[in-house]
Coordinates of C-alpha atoms (C1' of nucleotides) in Angstrom, one line a residue:
Chain A
M1 CA -28.7 34.2 7.1
T2 CA -30.2 36.1 4.2
T3 CA -27.0 35.8 2.3
P4 CA -26.3 32.1 1.6
A5 CA -22.9 32.7 -0.1
S6 CA -20.9 31.5 2.9
T7 CA -20.7 27.8 1.9
T8 CA -17.5 26.6 0.3
R9 CA -18.0 27.0 -3.5
R10 CA -15.8 28.0 -6.3
G11 CA -16.8 29.2 -9.7
R12 CA -19.9 31.2 -10.3
P13 CA -22.3 32.6 -7.7
P14 CA -25.6 30.8 -6.9
K15 CA -27.8 30.4 -9.9
G16 CA -30.2 33.2 -10.8
A17 CA -32.3 33.3 -7.7
A18 CA -32.6 29.5 -7.5
Q19 CA -35.9 28.2 -8.9
L20 CA -35.0 24.5 -9.1
T21 CA -36.0 22.9 -12.4
R22 CA -35.1 19.7 -14.1
A23 CA -33.5 21.6 -17.0
G24 CA -31.4 23.6 -14.5
I25 CA -30.3 20.4 -12.8
V26 CA -29.2 18.9 -16.1
E27 CA -27.3 22.0 -16.9
A28 CA -25.6 21.9 -13.5
T29 CA -24.8 18.3 -13.9
L30 CA -23.2 19.0 -17.3
E31 CA -21.1 21.7 -15.6
V32 CA -19.9 19.2 -13.0
I33 CA -19.1 16.7 -15.7
G34 CA -17.2 19.3 -17.6
T35 CA -15.1 20.3 -14.6
E36 CA -14.8 17.2 -12.4
G37 CA -15.5 14.5 -15.0
V38 CA -18.2 12.0 -14.9
G39 CA -16.8 10.5 -11.7
G40 CA -17.4 13.8 -9.9
V41 CA -21.2 13.7 -10.5
G42 CA -23.2 13.4 -7.3
V43 CA -26.2 14.8 -5.5
R44 CA -24.0 16.9 -3.3
A45 CA -21.7 18.2 -6.1
V46 CA -24.6 19.2 -8.3
A47 CA -26.4 20.9 -5.4
R48 CA -23.2 22.8 -4.7
V49 CA -23.1 24.4 -8.2
L50 CA -26.7 25.3 -7.8
G51 CA -26.2 26.8 -4.4
V52 CA -28.9 24.6 -3.0
D53 CA -29.4 22.0 -0.3
P54 CA -28.5 18.5 -1.7
K55 CA -31.7 17.0 -0.5
S56 CA -33.8 19.4 -2.5
L57 CA -32.7 17.7 -5.6
Y58 CA -34.7 14.6 -4.6
N59 CA -37.8 16.5 -5.4
H60 CA -36.9 16.7 -9.1
V61 CA -34.7 13.8 -9.8
D62 CA -34.3 10.3 -8.5
G63 CA -31.0 10.5 -6.7
K64 CA -27.6 10.1 -8.2
D65 CA -28.7 7.7 -10.8
G66 CA -31.5 10.0 -11.8
L67 CA -28.9 12.7 -12.4
L68 CA -27.1 10.5 -14.9
D69 CA -30.4 9.4 -16.5
A70 CA -31.4 13.0 -16.9
V71 CA -28.2 14.0 -18.8
T72 CA -28.5 10.8 -21.0
E73 CA -32.0 11.8 -21.8
H74 CA -31.0 15.3 -22.6
F75 CA -28.1 14.2 -24.8
L76 CA -30.2 11.9 -26.8
G77 CA -32.9 14.4 -27.2
S78 CA -30.6 17.1 -28.3
I79 CA -29.3 15.3 -31.4
A80 CA -30.2 17.4 -34.4
L81 CA -31.4 14.8 -36.9
P82 CA -31.3 16.1 -40.5
P83 CA -34.2 15.2 -42.8
P84 CA -33.4 12.3 -45.2
A85 CA -32.6 13.4 -48.7
G86 CA -33.2 10.1 -50.4
D87 CA -29.5 9.1 -50.8
L88 CA -28.8 6.0 -48.7
R89 CA -25.1 6.6 -48.1
G90 CA -25.4 10.4 -47.6
D91 CA -28.4 10.0 -45.3
L92 CA -26.8 7.5 -43.0
R93 CA -23.7 9.6 -42.9
A94 CA -25.7 12.7 -41.9
I95 CA -27.2 10.8 -39.0
A96 CA -23.8 9.7 -37.8
D97 CA -22.4 13.2 -38.1
A98 CA -25.3 14.6 -36.1
F99 CA -24.5 12.1 -33.4
R100 CA -20.9 12.9 -33.5
D101 CA -21.5 16.7 -33.3
R102 CA -23.3 16.3 -29.9
A103 CA -20.7 13.9 -28.6
L104 CA -17.9 16.3 -29.3
L105 CA -19.8 19.1 -27.7
H106 CA -19.8 17.3 -24.4
P107 CA -17.0 14.8 -24.7
E108 CA -17.0 13.7 -21.0
A109 CA -20.8 13.3 -21.0
A110 CA -20.7 11.4 -24.3
A111 CA -18.7 8.5 -23.0
L112 CA -21.3 8.1 -20.3
V113 CA -24.2 8.2 -22.7
L114 CA -22.6 5.9 -25.2
T115 CA -22.1 3.3 -22.5
R116 CA -25.5 3.5 -20.9
Q117 CA -28.0 1.5 -22.9
L118 CA -29.3 3.5 -25.8
A119 CA -32.7 1.7 -25.7
S120 CA -34.1 4.5 -23.5
F121 CA -37.2 6.0 -25.1
E122 CA -35.5 9.2 -26.1
G123 CA -33.1 7.2 -28.2
L124 CA -35.9 6.0 -30.5
A125 CA -35.8 9.0 -32.8
P126 CA -32.4 8.3 -34.3
I127 CA -33.4 4.6 -34.6
Q128 CA -36.5 5.6 -36.5
R129 CA -34.4 7.7 -38.8
V130 CA -31.9 5.0 -39.6
L131 CA -34.6 2.4 -40.2
E132 CA -36.5 4.8 -42.4
V133 CA -33.4 5.4 -44.6
L134 CA -32.7 1.7 -44.9
R135 CA -36.3 0.9 -45.7
A136 CA -36.3 3.6 -48.5
A137 CA -33.4 1.7 -50.0
D138 CA -35.5 -1.5 -50.2
C139 CA -33.8 -3.2 -47.3
D140 CA -36.2 -5.6 -45.6
P141 CA -37.0 -4.9 -41.9
R142 CA -35.1 -7.9 -40.5
E143 CA -31.9 -7.0 -42.3
A144 CA -32.4 -3.3 -41.5
V145 CA -32.4 -4.0 -37.8
H146 CA -29.2 -6.0 -38.1
L147 CA -27.5 -3.3 -40.2
M148 CA -28.7 -0.5 -37.9
R149 CA -27.3 -2.3 -34.9
T150 CA -24.0 -2.9 -36.6
L151 CA -23.6 0.6 -37.8
L152 CA -24.5 2.0 -34.4
A153 CA -21.9 -0.3 -32.8
A154 CA -19.3 0.9 -35.2
L155 CA -20.2 4.5 -34.6
I156 CA -20.2 4.1 -30.8
G157 CA -16.9 2.3 -30.8
T158 CA -15.4 5.1 -32.9
L159 CA -16.8 7.9 -30.9
L160 CA -15.8 6.2 -27.6
R161 CA -12.2 6.2 -28.6
E162 CA -12.4 9.7 -30.0
V163 CA -13.8 11.2 -26.8
N164 CA -11.5 9.1 -24.6
A165 CA -8.4 10.0 -26.6
G166 CA -9.1 13.6 -25.8
P167 CA -6.9 16.5 -26.8
T168 CA -3.9 14.9 -25.2
Y169 CA -3.6 12.5 -28.1
G170 CA -3.8 15.1 -30.8
T171 CA -1.7 15.8 -33.8
D172 CA 0.0 18.9 -32.6
D173 CA 1.6 17.5 -29.4
T174 CA 4.9 16.9 -31.1
E175 CA 7.0 15.9 -28.1
G176 CA 4.3 13.6 -26.9
I177 CA 4.2 11.9 -30.3
A178 CA 7.9 11.5 -30.3
E179 CA 7.9 9.9 -26.9
R180 CA 5.1 7.5 -27.7
Q181 CA 6.7 6.5 -30.9
A182 CA 10.0 5.8 -29.1
T183 CA 8.2 3.6 -26.6
L184 CA 6.4 1.6 -29.3
E185 CA 9.7 1.2 -31.3
H186 CA 11.3 -0.4 -28.2
S187 CA 8.3 -2.6 -27.3
G188 CA 10.0 -5.7 -28.7
L189 CA 6.9 -6.3 -30.9
P190 CA 8.0 -6.1 -34.5
A191 CA 4.7 -5.2 -36.2
V192 CA 4.1 -2.6 -33.5
A193 CA 7.6 -1.1 -33.9
E194 CA 7.2 -1.0 -37.7
A195 CA 3.9 0.9 -37.4
A196 CA 5.1 3.1 -34.6
P197 CA 4.9 6.4 -36.5
Y198 CA 1.3 5.8 -37.3
L199 CA 0.3 4.3 -33.9
A200 CA 1.8 7.2 -32.1
R201 CA -0.4 9.7 -33.9
F202 CA -4.2 10.0 -33.7
D203 CA -6.2 12.4 -35.9
S204 CA -9.8 12.1 -34.6
R205 CA -11.3 13.6 -37.7
A206 CA -9.4 11.3 -40.1
E207 CA -10.1 8.2 -38.0
Y208 CA -13.7 9.0 -38.0
E209 CA -13.7 9.5 -41.8
Y210 CA -11.9 6.2 -42.4
A211 CA -14.1 4.2 -40.0
M212 CA -17.4 5.6 -41.3
N213 CA -16.4 5.2 -44.9
L214 CA -15.6 1.6 -44.3
A215 CA -18.8 0.9 -42.4
L216 CA -20.9 2.7 -45.0
D217 CA -19.2 1.0 -47.9
A218 CA -20.0 -2.3 -46.3
A219 CA -23.6 -1.4 -45.6
V220 CA -24.3 -0.1 -49.0
A221 CA -22.7 -3.1 -50.6
R222 CA -24.8 -5.5 -48.6
I223 CA -28.0 -3.7 -49.4
E224 CA -27.3 -3.6 -53.1
N225 CA -26.4 -7.3 -53.0
S226 CA -29.5 -8.5 -51.2
S227 CA -31.9 -6.4 -53.3
R228 CA -30.3 -7.6 -56.5
I229 CA -30.8 -11.2 -55.4
S230 CA -34.5 -10.6 -54.5
R231 CA -35.2 -9.2 -58.0
Chain B
M1 CA -8.6 -11.4 19.0
T2 CA -7.1 -14.5 17.4
T3 CA -10.3 -15.0 15.5
P4 CA -10.9 -12.1 13.1
A5 CA -14.3 -13.4 11.9
S6 CA -16.3 -10.9 13.9
T7 CA -16.5 -8.2 11.3
T8 CA -19.7 -7.9 9.3
R9 CA -19.2 -9.9 6.1
R10 CA -21.4 -12.1 4.0
G11 CA -20.4 -14.8 1.6
R12 CA -17.3 -16.8 2.1
P13 CA -15.1 -16.8 5.1
P14 CA -11.8 -14.9 5.2
K15 CA -9.4 -15.9 2.3
G16 CA -7.1 -18.8 3.0
A17 CA -5.1 -17.4 5.9
A18 CA -4.8 -14.0 4.3
Q19 CA -1.5 -13.4 2.7
L20 CA -2.3 -10.2 0.7
T21 CA -1.1 -10.4 -3.0
R22 CA -1.8 -8.4 -6.0
A23 CA -3.4 -11.5 -7.7
G24 CA -5.6 -12.1 -4.7
I25 CA -6.7 -8.5 -4.8
V26 CA -7.6 -8.7 -8.5
E27 CA -9.6 -11.9 -7.8
A28 CA -11.4 -10.2 -5.0
T29 CA -12.2 -7.2 -7.1
L30 CA -13.6 -9.4 -9.8
E31 CA -15.8 -11.0 -7.2
V32 CA -17.1 -7.6 -6.1
I33 CA -17.7 -6.7 -9.7
G34 CA -19.6 -9.9 -10.2
T35 CA -21.9 -9.4 -7.3
E36 CA -22.2 -5.7 -6.8
G37 CA -21.3 -4.5 -10.3
V38 CA -18.5 -2.2 -11.3
G39 CA -20.1 0.6 -9.2
G40 CA -19.7 -1.5 -6.1
V41 CA -15.9 -1.6 -6.4
G42 CA -14.0 0.2 -3.7
V43 CA -11.2 -0.1 -1.3
R44 CA -13.5 -1.0 1.6
A45 CA -15.6 -3.4 -0.4
V46 CA -12.6 -5.4 -1.7
A47 CA -11.0 -5.4 1.7
R48 CA -14.3 -6.8 3.1
V49 CA -14.3 -9.9 0.8
L50 CA -10.6 -10.4 1.7
G51 CA -11.3 -10.2 5.4
V52 CA -8.7 -7.5 5.7
D53 CA -8.3 -3.9 6.9
P54 CA -9.1 -1.5 4.0
K55 CA -5.9 0.4 4.5
S56 CA -3.8 -2.7 4.0
L57 CA -4.7 -2.6 0.3
Y58 CA -2.7 0.6 -0.1
N59 CA 0.5 -1.5 0.3
H60 CA -0.3 -3.4 -2.9
V61 CA -2.4 -1.2 -5.1
D62 CA -2.8 2.5 -5.7
G63 CA -6.2 3.1 -4.0
K64 CA -9.5 2.7 -5.8
D65 CA -8.2 3.7 -9.2
G66 CA -5.4 1.2 -8.8
L67 CA -8.0 -1.5 -8.2
L68 CA -9.6 -0.8 -11.6
D69 CA -6.3 -0.5 -13.3
A70 CA -5.3 -3.9 -11.9
V71 CA -8.4 -5.7 -13.3
T72 CA -8.0 -4.0 -16.6
E73 CA -4.4 -5.2 -16.8
H74 CA -5.5 -8.7 -15.8
F75 CA -8.2 -8.8 -18.4
L76 CA -6.0 -7.7 -21.2
G77 CA -3.3 -10.0 -20.2
S78 CA -5.6 -13.0 -20.0
I79 CA -6.8 -12.9 -23.6
A80 CA -5.7 -16.2 -25.2
L81 CA -4.4 -15.1 -28.7
P82 CA -4.3 -18.0 -31.2
P83 CA -1.3 -18.2 -33.5
P84 CA -2.0 -16.8 -37.0
A85 CA -2.7 -19.5 -39.6
G86 CA -2.0 -17.5 -42.7
D87 CA -5.6 -16.8 -43.6
L88 CA -6.4 -13.1 -43.3
R89 CA -10.1 -13.3 -42.6
G90 CA -9.9 -16.4 -40.4
D91 CA -7.0 -14.9 -38.4
L92 CA -8.7 -11.6 -37.7
R93 CA -11.8 -13.4 -36.7
A94 CA -9.9 -15.7 -34.3
I95 CA -8.5 -12.6 -32.5
A96 CA -11.9 -11.1 -32.2
D97 CA -13.3 -14.4 -30.9
A98 CA -10.5 -14.5 -28.3
F99 CA -11.4 -11.0 -27.2
R100 CA -15.1 -11.9 -27.0
D101 CA -14.5 -15.0 -25.0
R102 CA -12.8 -13.1 -22.2
A103 CA -15.4 -10.4 -22.3
L104 CA -18.3 -12.9 -21.9
L105 CA -16.5 -14.6 -19.0
H106 CA -16.6 -11.4 -17.0
P107 CA -19.3 -9.3 -18.6
E108 CA -19.5 -6.7 -15.9
A109 CA -15.7 -6.2 -15.9
A110 CA -15.6 -6.2 -19.7
A111 CA -17.7 -3.0 -20.0
L112 CA -15.1 -1.3 -17.8
V113 CA -12.2 -2.6 -19.7
L114 CA -13.6 -1.7 -23.0
T115 CA -14.2 1.8 -21.8
R116 CA -10.9 2.5 -20.3
Q117 CA -8.3 3.3 -22.9
L118 CA -6.9 0.1 -24.4
A119 CA -3.6 1.7 -25.0
S120 CA -2.3 0.4 -21.8
F121 CA 0.9 -1.6 -22.3
E122 CA -0.7 -4.9 -21.6
G123 CA -3.0 -4.2 -24.5
L124 CA -0.2 -4.2 -27.0
A125 CA -0.1 -7.9 -27.6
P126 CA -3.5 -8.0 -29.4
I127 CA -2.4 -5.0 -31.4
Q128 CA 0.8 -6.7 -32.5
R129 CA -1.2 -9.7 -33.6
V130 CA -3.7 -7.8 -35.7
L131 CA -0.9 -5.7 -37.4
E132 CA 1.0 -8.9 -38.0
V133 CA -1.9 -10.5 -39.8
L134 CA -2.6 -7.4 -41.8
R135 CA 1.0 -7.1 -42.8
A136 CA 1.1 -10.7 -43.9
A137 CA -1.7 -9.8 -46.3
D138 CA 0.4 -7.1 -47.9
C139 CA -1.3 -4.2 -46.3
D140 CA 1.0 -1.3 -45.8
P141 CA 1.6 -0.1 -42.2
R142 CA -0.3 3.1 -42.5
E143 CA -3.4 1.5 -43.8
A144 CA -3.0 -1.4 -41.4
V145 CA -3.2 1.0 -38.4
H146 CA -6.3 2.6 -39.8
L147 CA -7.9 -0.8 -40.4
M148 CA -6.9 -2.1 -37.0
R149 CA -8.4 0.9 -35.3
T150 CA -11.6 0.6 -37.2
L151 CA -12.0 -3.1 -36.6
L152 CA -11.3 -2.7 -32.9
A153 CA -13.9 0.1 -32.7
A154 CA -16.5 -2.2 -34.3
L155 CA -15.6 -5.0 -32.0
I156 CA -15.8 -2.9 -28.9
G157 CA -19.0 -1.3 -29.9
T158 CA -20.5 -4.7 -30.5
L159 CA -19.2 -6.3 -27.3
L160 CA -20.3 -3.3 -25.3
R161 CA -23.9 -3.7 -26.3
E162 CA -23.6 -7.5 -25.9
V163 CA -22.4 -7.2 -22.3
N164 CA -24.8 -4.3 -21.5
A165 CA -27.7 -6.1 -22.9
G166 CA -27.1 -8.9 -20.5
P167 CA -29.2 -12.0 -20.1
T168 CA -32.4 -9.9 -19.6
Y169 CA -32.5 -9.1 -23.2
G170 CA -32.2 -12.8 -24.3
T171 CA -34.2 -14.8 -26.8
D172 CA -36.0 -17.0 -24.3
D173 CA -37.7 -14.3 -22.3
T174 CA -40.9 -14.5 -24.2
E175 CA -43.1 -12.3 -22.1
G176 CA -40.5 -9.6 -22.0
I177 CA -40.2 -9.7 -25.8
A178 CA -43.9 -9.4 -26.2
E179 CA -44.0 -6.4 -23.9
R180 CA -41.1 -4.6 -25.7
Q181 CA -42.7 -5.4 -29.0
A182 CA -46.0 -3.9 -28.0
T183 CA -44.3 -0.7 -26.7
L184 CA -42.4 -0.3 -30.0
E185 CA -45.5 -0.9 -32.0
H186 CA -47.3 2.0 -30.2
S187 CA -44.3 4.3 -30.3
G188 CA -45.9 6.4 -33.1
L189 CA -42.7 6.0 -35.2
P190 CA -43.6 4.0 -38.3
A191 CA -40.3 2.4 -39.2
V192 CA -39.8 1.4 -35.5
A193 CA -43.3 -0.1 -35.4
E194 CA -42.8 -2.0 -38.6
A195 CA -39.5 -3.5 -37.3
A196 CA -40.8 -4.1 -33.8
P197 CA -40.6 -7.9 -33.9
Y198 CA -36.9 -7.7 -34.7
L199 CA -36.1 -4.7 -32.5
A200 CA -37.7 -6.5 -29.5
R201 CA -35.4 -9.5 -29.8
F202 CA -31.7 -9.6 -29.3
D203 CA -29.6 -12.7 -30.0
S204 CA -26.1 -11.9 -28.8
R205 CA -24.4 -14.6 -30.8
A206 CA -26.3 -13.8 -34.0
E207 CA -25.6 -10.1 -33.7
Y208 CA -21.9 -10.7 -33.1
E209 CA -21.8 -12.9 -36.2
Y210 CA -23.5 -10.4 -38.4
A211 CA -21.4 -7.4 -37.2
M212 CA -18.1 -9.3 -37.5
N213 CA -18.9 -10.7 -40.9
L214 CA -19.8 -7.2 -42.2
A215 CA -16.6 -5.7 -40.7
L216 CA -14.4 -8.4 -42.0
D217 CA -16.0 -8.4 -45.4
A218 CA -15.2 -4.7 -45.6
A219 CA -11.7 -5.1 -44.3
V220 CA -10.8 -7.9 -46.7
A221 CA -12.3 -6.1 -49.7
R222 CA -10.3 -3.0 -48.9
I223 CA -7.0 -4.9 -48.6
E224 CA -7.6 -6.8 -51.8
N225 CA -8.4 -3.6 -53.6
S226 CA -5.4 -1.6 -52.5
S227 CA -3.0 -4.5 -53.2
R228 CA -4.4 -5.0 -56.6
I229 CA -3.8 -1.3 -57.4
S230 CA -0.2 -1.4 -56.2
R231 CA 0.6 -4.3 -58.5
Chain C
dA1 C1' 8.0 -4.8 4.4
dC2 C1' 3.8 -4.8 5.9
dC3 C1' -0.2 -3.8 9.0
dT4 C1' -3.4 -0.6 11.5
dG5 C1' -5.5 2.9 15.1
dA6 C1' -7.0 7.5 14.9
dA7 C1' -8.7 10.9 12.2
dC8 C1' -10.5 13.8 8.3
dA9 C1' -13.3 15.2 4.8
dC10 C1' -16.3 13.5 2.3
dC11 C1' -20.6 10.5 0.2
dG12 C1' -26.1 9.1 -0.8
dT13 C1' -30.4 8.8 1.2
dT14 C1' -34.6 8.7 4.6
dC15 C1' -37.8 10.8 7.2
dA16 C1' -40.4 13.8 9.7
dA17 C1' -41.3 18.4 10.3
dG18 C1' -41.9 22.7 8.4
dT19 C1' -43.8 26.5 4.9
Chain D
dA1 C1' -45.7 21.2 -3.8
dC2 C1' -41.5 22.1 -2.3
dC3 C1' -37.7 22.7 1.1
dT4 C1' -34.6 21.3 5.0
dG5 C1' -32.8 20.0 10.0
dA6 C1' -31.3 15.8 12.1
dA7 C1' -29.5 11.6 11.4
dC8 C1' -27.6 7.1 9.5
dA9 C1' -24.6 4.3 7.3
dC10 C1' -21.4 4.6 4.4
dC11 C1' -17.0 6.3 1.4
dG12 C1' -11.3 7.1 0.1
dT13 C1' -7.2 8.4 2.0
dT14 C1' -3.2 10.1 5.1
dC15 C1' -0.2 9.6 8.6
dA16 C1' 2.2 8.2 12.4
dA17 C1' 3.0 4.4 15.2
dG18 C1' 3.6 -0.3 15.6
dT19 C1' 5.7 -5.2 14.4

DNA sequence: ACCTGAACACCGTTCAAGT
DNA sequence: ACCTGAACACCGTTCAAGT
């Protein structure tokens, strides 16, 4: 009974002597997400990687939903926001890049976080940053909120596809590309068939570049327009 | 035994004499989503609303995942795409509107569909439409694919927030707005505090308008630029 | 072609009792 | 303040047997 290693577990041995902490629980949850996917997260699964009784988790986290809340919180808090440099476009871009960096670090978790409402309190720091940058460019607060929401939506939509596409949909999977291209060419949809070579490929980095450039172009243009009018 | 109504069920009585069909299963799944949310979907739950043995579903659908696949398929197939009228901006907008209409009809289901990869075969029709419209405006296929992906990402990001925000976050909930505004004002983040009145409010329709106008402005500008260059 | 007992290996969560 | 037996009400899924 002194050795608790008899329960069915694969992977690493019970965590370093087992003092249960919220941070440790988050880490364990991320491990589950990484191996079993978001769908595999659960009180029992997380307890298993911690080598601990499932019910013990209830002393630190509010059940299964609390587990998900905790990783969302952690994700949002871990975004490394760069200080604004005074250049509208560059500053917005840097915030988006910081967001993306974290999303790519934990792709499975990112999809979850992006979907859960970002209004959680931990999510306020990025919002403060974006508004700050927009205000510095003479955008009035009302428009700034609209713009921020629109930029965030574009970013999330882009990242969501990026993390969902995963490595399967990469550029180097030549036989997969060929197969998809063939399917699209025989779809009976002319515009789809015509664009098949491009539709069959997906370069995450390039798509991100394109999408962000378009979104930032639009944002910058709108701000320059409205401040010219008000002068 | 001739009357099967003895099992624990709330809501409506067993479906009209119970011939199990894929369409009926989809309908029942949508009902579950509507009442219990996406998380409530499961073989047993859907069987319950159909007044049927859970295992029977396996003859028509591939388990729980099959249930979700089926509603995704249904959702995508139910989008009422309007025929292109020849106006780039208007045509793109009409496609986005058709998408939104379906999303708002089943908000809970929409979040699911938007998250699952849209590359499923049923999703090809909207893609064909968008590419067709872009091609008609002299956009070369390579750029058309990029633009389509970017527009789709923006649309999904926008709809995702819209369906997640739900009615709770509406314009008419005056005391809720006041409370959120107060919280934001005391957040200690200056730009957030300054924009609090706008951040506390969320008018779905207006946000959608703003986001789509910005995205379409950007798309139209880019196409006009590149075709001017190639002339 | 479809339905369904029996059965298996799982879930999340509560509560009262322990230390 | 934290842990944990016992227990409850659930899950998804397989398979072999029925019609």
